[in-house]
Amino acid sequence: MLVVMKGDATPEQIDAVCDAIKAMGFQPAPMPGAQRTAIGLVGNEGPVDGSAIGAMNGVAQIIYVSKQFKQVSREWRNENSLVTIAPGITFGGTTVPIIAGPCSVESEAQILASAHGVKKAGAVALRGGAFKPRSSPYSFQGLGKKGLELMQLAQKETGLALVSEAMDEAGAEMVAKYCDCIQIGARNMQNYSLLKVVGTLGKPVLRKRGLAATINDLLLSAEYVLASGNENVILCERGVRTFDPATRNMFDLSAIPIVQQLSHLPIVADPSHGTGIRDLVLPMARAAVAAGANGILVEVHPNPERALSDGAQSLYPEQFAQLVGELRTIAAAIGRTLTPPPRTAARVAG
Ligand code: PEP
Ligand code: MN
């Protein structure tokens, strides 16, 4: 349930509604807006009778949230949520950040070359995996803590924001210490204990869509993070498994505007995992910006033939540089700009 206050409601009237919600045994979540304040009611499992609150002074309207997901819904919050992962890097507004980097952090030379290359081309965040969820237990599993230390070194040299995946609770705490944003991968989309943990670590979360997840499943998994106290969630469309082996996954472009209709959270597109094929990443990245994606995540490797994971879908640095130029033109066509690169190289996450 959502209580929408009148535009001229006083702070005392807002406090009185919050007290009334508490007296019913629930928590109030006030959300001041540009025009008026809305107060969400959190903690109910079933329908709540809002008629008494509806009659209180200063209340304009009671809205019953009809979806299974609540705090992530547009009914709950009409304006787009802005999620800032580092100074100047915000998802959900009119600027579009580009996140790029290799699938895995492999060595100091590889991650530094990647970071300098993607920064020069126009990326604002470096993404590299230190903990890798590989389909086979015998495949490269990532460098772990050492990988995060190398990411931090790359940040010292470039000032890029850092995004990296966590697969379990201990890993999430470590990623939160070294990086600006914690990625939860497709295979962990419904790992509810991990979602609850990243709800408490105080760092933004990049939430990928599961391999066989519906859009409803994706939004419900984000709801876990918000319900655990973290509103800074960025959703990510990365394709779903289908019957067709022509691509690694089927990139669901329509998920972008659908999610934006249903939710106030930003959604970025990952056409690398979405297609699995280097030459398809470029047109799908362009299409995603045109469709209104709130950011792009692409895999770029200084030497894709030698990559320890996902080489076939990793762009060559020159391809990435050309792509960024094209994305700049496409963003302008829909009244957006690409987020400019950080000006300083001195920032360290943590
Ligand atoms: C990745 O980002 O490298 C990755 C493993 O992605 P996903 O979880 O989408 O498969
Ligand atoms: Mn990958």
mmCIF file of C-alpha atoms and ligand atoms in Angstrom:
data_model
loop_
_atom_site.group_PDB
_atom_site.id
_atom_site.type_symbol
_atom_site.label_atom_id
_atom_site.label_comp_id
_atom_site.label_asym_id
_atom_site.label_seq_id
_atom_site.Cartn_x
_atom_site.Cartn_y
_atom_site.Cartn_z
ATOM 1 C CA MET A 1 0.000 0.000 0.000
ATOM 2 C CA LEU A 2 1.175 3.499 -0.804
ATOM 3 C CA VAL A 3 -0.085 6.677 0.869
ATOM 4 C CA VAL A 4 0.190 9.699 -1.428
ATOM 5 C CA MET A 5 0.208 12.955 0.544
ATOM 6 C CA LYS A 6 -1.222 16.223 -0.781
ATOM 7 C CA GLY A 7 1.288 18.669 -2.275
ATOM 8 C CA ASP A 8 0.793 21.028 0.681
ATOM 9 C CA ALA A 9 0.852 18.357 3.424
ATOM 10 C CA THR A 10 2.803 19.537 6.479
ATOM 11 C CA PRO A 11 5.704 17.607 8.068
ATOM 12 C CA GLU A 12 3.427 16.976 11.083
ATOM 13 C CA GLN A 13 0.769 15.387 8.869
ATOM 14 C CA ILE A 14 3.431 13.176 7.243
ATOM 15 C CA ASP A 15 4.727 12.153 10.697
ATOM 16 C CA ALA A 16 1.178 11.359 11.821
ATOM 17 C CA VAL A 17 0.694 8.993 8.866
ATOM 18 C CA CYS A 18 4.045 7.303 9.620
ATOM 19 C CA ASP A 19 2.959 6.856 13.264
ATOM 20 C CA ALA A 20 -0.369 5.378 12.154
ATOM 21 C CA ILE A 21 1.455 2.857 9.915
ATOM 22 C CA LYS A 22 3.705 1.886 12.844
ATOM 23 C CA ALA A 23 0.654 1.503 15.090
ATOM 24 C CA MET A 24 -0.710 -1.020 12.561
ATOM 25 C CA GLY A 25 2.489 -3.070 13.067
ATOM 26 C CA PHE A 26 4.220 -2.125 9.760
ATOM 27 C CA GLN A 27 7.134 0.116 8.750
ATOM 28 C CA PRO A 28 6.598 3.422 6.944
ATOM 29 C CA ALA A 29 8.945 4.251 4.042
ATOM 30 C CA PRO A 30 8.568 7.977 3.273
ATOM 31 C CA MET A 31 9.660 9.007 -0.222
ATOM 32 C CA PRO A 32 9.766 12.778 -0.680
ATOM 33 C CA GLY A 33 9.153 13.674 -4.344
ATOM 34 C CA ALA A 34 9.380 16.865 -6.386
ATOM 35 C CA GLN A 35 5.605 17.508 -6.120
ATOM 36 C CA ARG A 36 4.581 15.567 -3.031
ATOM 37 C CA THR A 37 5.604 12.927 -0.542
ATOM 38 C CA ALA A 38 4.513 9.313 -0.829
ATOM 39 C CA ILE A 39 4.743 6.917 2.116
ATOM 40 C CA GLY A 40 5.065 3.213 1.415
ATOM 41 C CA LEU A 41 3.874 0.585 3.856
ATOM 42 C CA VAL A 42 6.429 -2.190 4.247
ATOM 43 C CA GLY A 43 6.100 -5.511 6.060
ATOM 44 C CA ASN A 44 2.604 -6.722 5.164
ATOM 45 C CA GLU A 45 2.156 -10.185 3.726
ATOM 46 C CA GLY A 46 -1.426 -9.745 2.574
ATOM 47 C CA PRO A 47 -3.828 -6.914 1.786
ATOM 48 C CA VAL A 48 -4.079 -4.048 4.284
ATOM 49 C CA ASP A 49 -7.139 -1.870 4.931
ATOM 50 C CA GLY A 50 -6.012 1.703 4.289
ATOM 51 C CA SER A 51 -9.367 3.390 4.817
ATOM 52 C CA ALA A 52 -8.483 4.878 8.234
ATOM 53 C CA ILE A 53 -5.241 6.361 6.894
ATOM 54 C CA GLY A 54 -7.090 7.546 3.783
ATOM 55 C CA ALA A 55 -9.208 9.774 6.010
ATOM 56 C CA MET A 56 -6.263 11.444 7.778
ATOM 57 C CA ASN A 57 -5.375 15.110 7.246
ATOM 58 C CA GLY A 58 -3.006 15.771 4.365
ATOM 59 C CA VAL A 59 -3.639 12.429 2.611
ATOM 60 C CA ALA A 60 -4.513 12.726 -1.099
ATOM 61 C CA GLN A 61 -4.860 9.101 -2.105
ATOM 62 C CA ILE A 62 -4.270 5.482 -1.105
ATOM 63 C CA ILE A 63 -2.809 3.262 -3.841
ATOM 64 C CA TYR A 64 -2.875 -0.519 -3.467
ATOM 65 C CA VAL A 65 0.126 -2.078 -5.212
ATOM 66 C CA SER A 66 -1.228 -4.809 -7.438
ATOM 67 C CA LYS A 67 2.020 -6.507 -8.445
ATOM 68 C CA GLN A 68 3.831 -9.303 -6.562
ATOM 69 C CA PHE A 69 6.862 -7.051 -6.430
ATOM 70 C CA LYS A 70 6.282 -3.851 -4.571
ATOM 71 C CA GLN A 71 9.222 -1.583 -3.746
ATOM 72 C CA VAL A 72 10.679 -2.000 -7.243
ATOM 73 C CA SER A 73 7.369 -1.180 -8.966
ATOM 74 C CA ARG A 74 6.404 2.046 -10.742
ATOM 75 C CA GLU A 75 3.285 2.084 -8.606
ATOM 76 C CA TRP A 76 5.498 2.431 -5.545
ATOM 77 C CA ARG A 77 7.708 5.103 -7.040
ATOM 78 C CA ASN A 78 6.770 6.898 -10.207
ATOM 79 C CA GLU A 79 10.044 8.731 -10.908
ATOM 80 C CA ASN A 80 13.083 6.876 -12.247
ATOM 81 C CA SER A 81 15.510 5.837 -9.522
ATOM 82 C CA LEU A 82 18.992 7.221 -10.029
ATOM 83 C CA VAL A 83 21.716 4.814 -8.956
ATOM 84 C CA THR A 84 25.165 6.356 -8.557
ATOM 85 C CA ILE A 85 28.061 3.910 -8.328
ATOM 86 C CA ALA A 86 30.860 6.514 -8.174
ATOM 87 C CA PRO A 87 31.068 10.317 -8.479
ATOM 88 C CA GLY A 88 29.622 11.334 -11.850
ATOM 89 C CA ILE A 89 28.493 7.802 -12.798
ATOM 90 C CA THR A 90 24.725 7.547 -12.469
ATOM 91 C CA PHE A 91 22.341 5.039 -14.024
ATOM 92 C CA GLY A 92 18.708 5.968 -14.715
ATOM 93 C CA GLY A 93 19.084 9.578 -15.867
ATOM 94 C CA THR A 94 19.742 11.099 -19.262
ATOM 95 C CA THR A 95 23.386 10.045 -19.323
ATOM 96 C CA VAL A 96 24.288 6.510 -20.362
ATOM 97 C CA PRO A 97 27.332 4.934 -18.675
ATOM 98 C CA ILE A 98 29.386 2.343 -20.545
ATOM 99 C CA ILE A 99 30.831 -0.517 -18.474
ATOM 100 C CA ALA A 100 33.502 -2.575 -20.210
ATOM 101 C CA GLY A 101 36.334 -4.976 -19.544
ATOM 102 C CA PRO A 102 37.403 -8.584 -19.813
ATOM 103 C CA CYS A 103 35.229 -11.452 -18.627
ATOM 104 C CA SER A 104 37.933 -12.470 -16.126
ATOM 105 C CA VAL A 105 40.849 -10.683 -14.517
ATOM 106 C CA GLU A 106 43.770 -12.809 -15.728
ATOM 107 C CA SER A 107 46.981 -10.930 -14.956
ATOM 108 C CA GLU A 108 48.286 -7.475 -14.095
ATOM 109 C CA ALA A 109 49.305 -6.778 -17.696
ATOM 110 C CA GLN A 110 45.931 -7.935 -19.049
ATOM 111 C CA ILE A 111 43.757 -5.902 -16.673
ATOM 112 C CA LEU A 112 45.886 -2.750 -16.981
ATOM 113 C CA ALA A 113 45.836 -2.954 -20.789
ATOM 114 C CA SER A 114 42.067 -3.511 -20.663
ATOM 115 C CA ALA A 115 41.478 -0.601 -18.289
ATOM 116 C CA HIS A 116 43.568 1.888 -20.263
ATOM 117 C CA GLY A 117 42.035 0.721 -23.546
ATOM 118 C CA VAL A 118 38.403 0.961 -22.485
ATOM 119 C CA LYS A 119 38.951 4.279 -20.725
ATOM 120 C CA LYS A 120 40.560 5.808 -23.806
ATOM 121 C CA ALA A 121 37.581 4.633 -25.877
ATOM 122 C CA GLY A 122 35.020 6.177 -23.484
ATOM 123 C CA ALA A 123 34.038 3.611 -20.829
ATOM 124 C CA VAL A 124 33.450 4.938 -17.312
ATOM 125 C CA ALA A 125 33.555 1.649 -15.421
ATOM 126 C CA LEU A 126 35.828 -1.387 -15.606
ATOM 127 C CA ARG A 127 34.227 -4.772 -15.218
ATOM 128 C CA GLY A 128 36.356 -7.810 -14.598
ATOM 129 C CA GLY A 129 35.524 -11.089 -12.913
ATOM 130 C CA ALA A 130 37.618 -12.242 -9.953
ATOM 131 C CA PHE A 131 35.143 -14.966 -8.987
ATOM 132 C CA LYS A 132 33.857 -16.766 -12.078
ATOM 133 C CA PRO A 133 30.740 -18.947 -12.172
ATOM 134 C CA ARG A 134 31.855 -21.372 -14.912
ATOM 135 C CA SER A 135 29.623 -24.104 -16.278
ATOM 136 C CA SER A 136 32.442 -26.641 -15.800
ATOM 137 C CA PRO A 137 34.263 -26.951 -12.450
ATOM 138 C CA TYR A 138 37.478 -27.571 -14.435
ATOM 139 C CA SER A 139 37.371 -24.218 -16.235
ATOM 140 C CA PHE A 140 39.289 -21.164 -14.964
ATOM 141 C CA GLN A 141 37.548 -20.023 -11.774
ATOM 142 C CA GLY A 142 39.099 -16.551 -11.445
ATOM 143 C CA LEU A 143 41.958 -15.130 -9.386
ATOM 144 C CA GLY A 144 39.813 -14.326 -6.326
ATOM 145 C CA LYS A 145 41.237 -11.701 -3.956
ATOM 146 C CA LYS A 146 44.337 -11.244 -6.129
ATOM 147 C CA GLY A 147 42.013 -10.370 -9.030
ATOM 148 C CA LEU A 148 40.306 -7.694 -6.944
ATOM 149 C CA GLU A 149 43.681 -6.236 -5.958
ATOM 150 C CA LEU A 150 44.601 -6.014 -9.639
ATOM 151 C CA MET A 151 41.274 -4.303 -10.367
ATOM 152 C CA GLN A 152 42.114 -1.756 -7.688
ATOM 153 C CA LEU A 153 45.505 -1.164 -9.238
ATOM 154 C CA ALA A 154 43.750 -0.511 -12.558
ATOM 155 C CA GLN A 155 41.465 1.947 -10.805
ATOM 156 C CA LYS A 156 44.439 3.799 -9.318
ATOM 157 C CA GLU A 157 45.855 4.246 -12.805
ATOM 158 C CA THR A 158 42.639 5.158 -14.623
ATOM 159 C CA GLY A 159 40.021 6.375 -12.117
ATOM 160 C CA LEU A 160 37.454 4.013 -13.657
ATOM 161 C CA ALA A 161 34.671 2.762 -11.359
ATOM 162 C CA LEU A 162 34.920 -0.962 -10.595
ATOM 163 C CA VAL A 163 32.260 -3.639 -11.061
ATOM 164 C CA SER A 164 32.871 -7.295 -10.177
ATOM 165 C CA GLU A 165 30.811 -10.394 -9.524
ATOM 166 C CA ALA A 166 30.259 -12.066 -6.169
ATOM 167 C CA MET A 167 29.099 -15.669 -5.896
ATOM 168 C CA ASP A 168 28.755 -16.132 -2.135
ATOM 169 C CA GLU A 169 28.601 -14.212 1.103
ATOM 170 C CA ALA A 170 32.366 -14.067 1.783
ATOM 171 C CA GLY A 171 33.004 -13.057 -1.825
ATOM 172 C CA ALA A 172 30.343 -10.349 -1.643
ATOM 173 C CA GLU A 173 32.017 -8.793 1.396
ATOM 174 C CA MET A 174 35.345 -8.840 -0.418
ATOM 175 C CA VAL A 175 33.939 -7.363 -3.645
ATOM 176 C CA ALA A 176 32.216 -4.653 -1.579
ATOM 177 C CA LYS A 177 35.583 -3.733 -0.061
ATOM 178 C CA TYR A 178 37.419 -3.374 -3.371
ATOM 179 C CA CYS A 179 34.754 -2.337 -5.879
ATOM 180 C CA ASP A 180 32.065 0.288 -6.469
ATOM 181 C CA CYS A 181 29.343 -2.107 -7.545
ATOM 182 C CA ILE A 182 28.649 -5.790 -6.846
ATOM 183 C CA GLN A 183 27.467 -7.887 -9.792
ATOM 184 C CA ILE A 184 25.163 -10.807 -9.063
ATOM 185 C CA GLY A 185 25.361 -13.152 -12.030
ATOM 186 C CA ALA A 186 22.641 -14.893 -13.969
ATOM 187 C CA ARG A 187 23.283 -18.190 -12.180
ATOM 188 C CA ASN A 188 22.720 -16.566 -8.799
ATOM 189 C CA MET A 189 19.641 -14.541 -9.656
ATOM 190 C CA GLN A 190 17.540 -16.605 -7.287
ATOM 191 C CA ASN A 191 20.205 -17.203 -4.633
ATOM 192 C CA TYR A 192 18.044 -15.538 -2.019
ATOM 193 C CA SER A 193 20.539 -15.701 0.857
ATOM 194 C CA LEU A 194 23.144 -13.934 -1.332
ATOM 195 C CA LEU A 195 20.548 -11.325 -2.364
ATOM 196 C CA LYS A 196 19.787 -10.621 1.285
ATOM 197 C CA VAL A 197 23.506 -10.222 2.042
ATOM 198 C CA VAL A 198 24.114 -7.731 -0.772
ATOM 199 C CA GLY A 199 21.119 -5.837 0.557
ATOM 200 C CA THR A 200 23.171 -4.993 3.634
ATOM 201 C CA LEU A 201 26.654 -4.200 2.287
ATOM 202 C CA GLY A 202 26.056 -0.559 1.356
ATOM 203 C CA LYS A 203 27.239 -0.902 -2.275
ATOM 204 C CA PRO A 204 25.120 -0.690 -5.448
ATOM 205 C CA VAL A 205 24.170 -4.034 -6.978
ATOM 206 C CA LEU A 206 24.105 -4.976 -10.661
ATOM 207 C CA ARG A 207 21.454 -7.697 -10.878
ATOM 208 C CA LYS A 208 21.604 -9.889 -13.985
ATOM 209 C CA ARG A 209 18.610 -11.693 -15.383
ATOM 210 C CA GLY A 210 18.718 -15.470 -14.854
ATOM 211 C CA LEU A 211 19.168 -17.878 -17.759
ATOM 212 C CA ALA A 212 15.531 -18.967 -17.619
ATOM 213 C CA ALA A 213 14.055 -16.111 -15.627
ATOM 214 C CA THR A 214 10.915 -14.237 -16.565
ATOM 215 C CA ILE A 215 10.845 -10.479 -16.164
ATOM 216 C CA ASN A 216 8.629 -11.019 -13.125
ATOM 217 C CA ASP A 217 11.312 -13.324 -11.607
ATOM 218 C CA LEU A 218 13.963 -10.666 -12.269
ATOM 219 C CA LEU A 219 11.950 -7.954 -10.547
ATOM 220 C CA LEU A 220 11.134 -10.219 -7.593
ATOM 221 C CA SER A 221 14.810 -10.989 -7.130
ATOM 222 C CA ALA A 222 15.551 -7.242 -7.098
ATOM 223 C CA GLU A 223 12.759 -6.842 -4.543
ATOM 224 C CA TYR A 224 14.816 -9.054 -2.187
ATOM 225 C CA VAL A 225 17.691 -6.584 -2.308
ATOM 226 C CA LEU A 226 15.424 -3.585 -1.704
ATOM 227 C CA ALA A 227 13.564 -5.391 1.066
ATOM 228 C CA SER A 228 16.935 -6.020 2.738
ATOM 229 C CA GLY A 229 17.627 -2.278 2.808
ATOM 230 C CA ASN A 230 19.504 -1.505 -0.416
ATOM 231 C CA GLU A 231 17.690 0.667 -2.951
ATOM 232 C CA ASN A 232 20.698 0.967 -5.249
ATOM 233 C CA VAL A 233 19.914 -1.789 -7.707
ATOM 234 C CA ILE A 234 20.665 -1.769 -11.438
ATOM 235 C CA LEU A 235 18.978 -4.505 -13.462
ATOM 236 C CA CYS A 236 20.715 -6.177 -16.401
ATOM 237 C CA GLU A 237 19.257 -7.888 -19.454
ATOM 238 C CA ARG A 238 21.772 -10.533 -20.614
ATOM 239 C CA GLY A 239 19.648 -12.866 -22.688
ATOM 240 C CA VAL A 240 17.844 -16.083 -21.857
ATOM 241 C CA ARG A 241 18.330 -19.684 -22.986
ATOM 242 C CA THR A 242 16.147 -20.845 -25.826
ATOM 243 C CA PHE A 243 15.897 -23.758 -28.251
ATOM 244 C CA ASP A 244 17.940 -21.955 -30.901
ATOM 245 C CA PRO A 245 21.691 -22.707 -30.956
ATOM 246 C CA ALA A 246 22.364 -19.846 -33.430
ATOM 247 C CA THR A 247 23.311 -17.637 -30.472
ATOM 248 C CA ARG A 248 24.587 -18.434 -26.964
ATOM 249 C CA ASN A 249 21.483 -16.819 -25.460
ATOM 250 C CA MET A 250 18.538 -14.984 -26.959
ATOM 251 C CA PHE A 251 19.015 -11.291 -26.209
ATOM 252 C CA ASP A 252 15.640 -9.926 -25.105
ATOM 253 C CA LEU A 253 15.649 -6.341 -26.318
ATOM 254 C CA SER A 254 11.995 -5.838 -25.450
ATOM 255 C CA ALA A 255 12.820 -6.527 -21.781
ATOM 256 C CA ILE A 256 14.339 -3.036 -21.621
ATOM 257 C CA PRO A 257 11.165 -0.985 -22.234
ATOM 258 C CA ILE A 258 9.025 -3.591 -20.424
ATOM 259 C CA VAL A 259 11.128 -3.337 -17.258
ATOM 260 C CA GLN A 260 11.100 0.448 -17.533
ATOM 261 C CA GLN A 261 7.288 0.394 -17.643
ATOM 262 C CA LEU A 262 7.018 -1.925 -14.650
ATOM 263 C CA SER A 263 9.841 -0.592 -12.502
ATOM 264 C CA HIS A 264 11.570 2.654 -11.563
ATOM 265 C CA LEU A 265 14.961 0.873 -11.413
ATOM 266 C CA PRO A 266 17.521 1.424 -14.182
ATOM 267 C CA ILE A 267 18.228 -1.436 -16.582
ATOM 268 C CA VAL A 268 21.448 -1.931 -18.523
ATOM 269 C CA ALA A 269 22.032 -4.227 -21.488
ATOM 270 C CA ASP A 270 24.731 -6.879 -21.774
ATOM 271 C CA PRO A 271 24.786 -7.885 -25.453
ATOM 272 C CA SER A 272 28.036 -9.848 -24.911
ATOM 273 C CA HIS A 273 26.406 -12.637 -22.904
ATOM 274 C CA GLY A 274 23.149 -11.842 -24.712
ATOM 275 C CA THR A 275 24.552 -13.105 -28.014
ATOM 276 C CA GLY A 276 27.861 -14.833 -27.218
ATOM 277 C CA ILE A 277 29.239 -13.854 -30.641
ATOM 278 C CA ARG A 278 31.583 -10.887 -31.094
ATOM 279 C CA ASP A 279 30.115 -9.631 -34.355
ATOM 280 C CA LEU A 280 26.581 -9.658 -32.949
ATOM 281 C CA VAL A 281 27.548 -7.611 -29.892
ATOM 282 C CA LEU A 282 27.950 -4.434 -31.935
ATOM 283 C CA PRO A 283 24.475 -4.252 -33.559
ATOM 284 C CA MET A 284 22.773 -5.391 -30.350
ATOM 285 C CA ALA A 285 24.610 -2.764 -28.268
ATOM 286 C CA ARG A 286 23.483 -0.102 -30.733
ATOM 287 C CA ALA A 287 19.927 -1.429 -30.599
ATOM 288 C CA ALA A 288 19.950 -1.436 -26.789
ATOM 289 C CA VAL A 289 20.917 2.239 -26.576
ATOM 290 C CA ALA A 290 18.228 3.048 -29.139
ATOM 291 C CA ALA A 291 15.708 1.064 -27.063
ATOM 292 C CA GLY A 292 16.489 3.268 -24.049
ATOM 293 C CA ALA A 293 18.867 1.071 -22.010
ATOM 294 C CA ASN A 294 20.227 2.953 -18.995
ATOM 295 C CA GLY A 295 23.733 1.667 -19.635
ATOM 296 C CA ILE A 296 25.720 -0.858 -21.651
ATOM 297 C CA LEU A 297 27.953 -3.642 -20.362
ATOM 298 C CA VAL A 298 30.308 -5.230 -22.883
ATOM 299 C CA GLU A 299 33.247 -7.586 -22.692
ATOM 300 C CA VAL A 300 36.473 -6.250 -24.215
ATOM 301 C CA HIS A 301 39.819 -8.063 -24.138
ATOM 302 C CA PRO A 302 43.246 -6.836 -25.314
ATOM 303 C CA ASN A 303 43.774 -10.254 -26.936
ATOM 304 C CA PRO A 304 40.473 -12.160 -27.222
ATOM 305 C CA GLU A 305 42.099 -15.261 -28.790
ATOM 306 C CA ARG A 306 44.055 -15.732 -25.568
ATOM 307 C CA ALA A 307 41.180 -14.973 -23.159
ATOM 308 C CA LEU A 308 40.692 -17.505 -20.363
ATOM 309 C CA SER A 309 36.917 -17.038 -20.570
ATOM 310 C CA ASP A 310 34.408 -15.716 -23.089
ATOM 311 C CA GLY A 311 36.969 -14.823 -25.771
ATOM 312 C CA ALA A 312 34.486 -15.505 -28.595
ATOM 313 C CA GLN A 313 32.214 -12.712 -27.435
ATOM 314 C CA SER A 314 34.932 -10.259 -26.359
ATOM 315 C CA LEU A 315 35.440 -7.208 -28.548
ATOM 316 C CA TYR A 316 38.834 -6.150 -29.803
ATOM 317 C CA PRO A 317 39.793 -2.765 -28.293
ATOM 318 C CA GLU A 318 39.483 -1.052 -31.726
ATOM 319 C CA GLN A 319 35.996 -2.515 -32.229
ATOM 320 C CA PHE A 320 34.987 -1.181 -28.830
ATOM 321 C CA ALA A 321 36.323 2.285 -29.628
ATOM 322 C CA GLN A 322 34.298 2.359 -32.829
ATOM 323 C CA LEU A 323 31.208 1.134 -30.995
ATOM 324 C CA VAL A 324 31.415 3.916 -28.414
ATOM 325 C CA GLY A 325 31.464 6.508 -31.200
ATOM 326 C CA GLU A 326 28.352 4.963 -32.732
ATOM 327 C CA LEU A 327 26.588 4.778 -29.368
ATOM 328 C CA ARG A 328 27.268 8.478 -28.850
ATOM 329 C CA THR A 329 25.386 9.280 -32.076
ATOM 330 C CA ILE A 330 22.507 6.935 -31.235
ATOM 331 C CA ALA A 331 22.162 8.300 -27.684
ATOM 332 C CA ALA A 332 21.937 11.845 -29.079
ATOM 333 C CA ALA A 333 19.060 10.782 -31.328
ATOM 334 C CA ILE A 334 16.936 9.998 -28.244
ATOM 335 C CA GLY A 335 18.014 13.021 -26.200
ATOM 336 C CA ARG A 336 20.722 11.299 -24.185
ATOM 337 C CA THR A 337 24.484 11.532 -23.910
ATOM 338 C CA LEU A 338 27.113 8.984 -22.965
ATOM 339 C CA THR A 339 28.472 9.563 -19.452
ATOM 340 C CA PRO A 340 31.835 11.357 -19.807
ATOM 341 C CA PRO A 341 34.913 9.549 -18.433
ATOM 342 C CA PRO A 342 36.139 10.408 -14.913
ATOM 343 C CA ARG A 343 38.426 13.413 -14.762
ATOM 344 C CA THR A 344 40.662 12.189 -11.943
ATOM 345 C CA ALA A 345 42.731 9.042 -11.701
ATOM 346 C CA ALA A 346 43.111 9.288 -7.938
ATOM 347 C CA ARG A 347 39.951 7.650 -6.623
ATOM 348 C CA VAL A 348 40.009 4.244 -4.980
ATOM 349 C CA ALA A 349 36.792 2.345 -4.166
ATOM 350 C CA GLY A 350 36.143 1.027 -0.683
HETATM 351 C C1 PEP B 1 29.858 -12.490 -16.715
HETATM 352 O O1 PEP B 1 29.391 -11.360 -16.565
HETATM 353 O O2 PEP B 1 31.010 -12.710 -17.094
HETATM 354 C C2 PEP B 1 28.923 -13.614 -16.498
HETATM 355 C C3 PEP B 1 29.325 -14.802 -16.105
HETATM 356 O O3 PEP B 1 27.666 -13.246 -16.808
HETATM 357 P P1 PEP B 1 26.255 -13.995 -16.615
HETATM 358 O O4 PEP B 1 26.074 -14.146 -15.132
HETATM 359 O O5 PEP B 1 25.282 -13.068 -17.251
HETATM 360 O O6 PEP B 1 26.352 -15.319 -17.319
HETATM 361 MN MN MN B 2 31.711 -13.392 -19.295
#
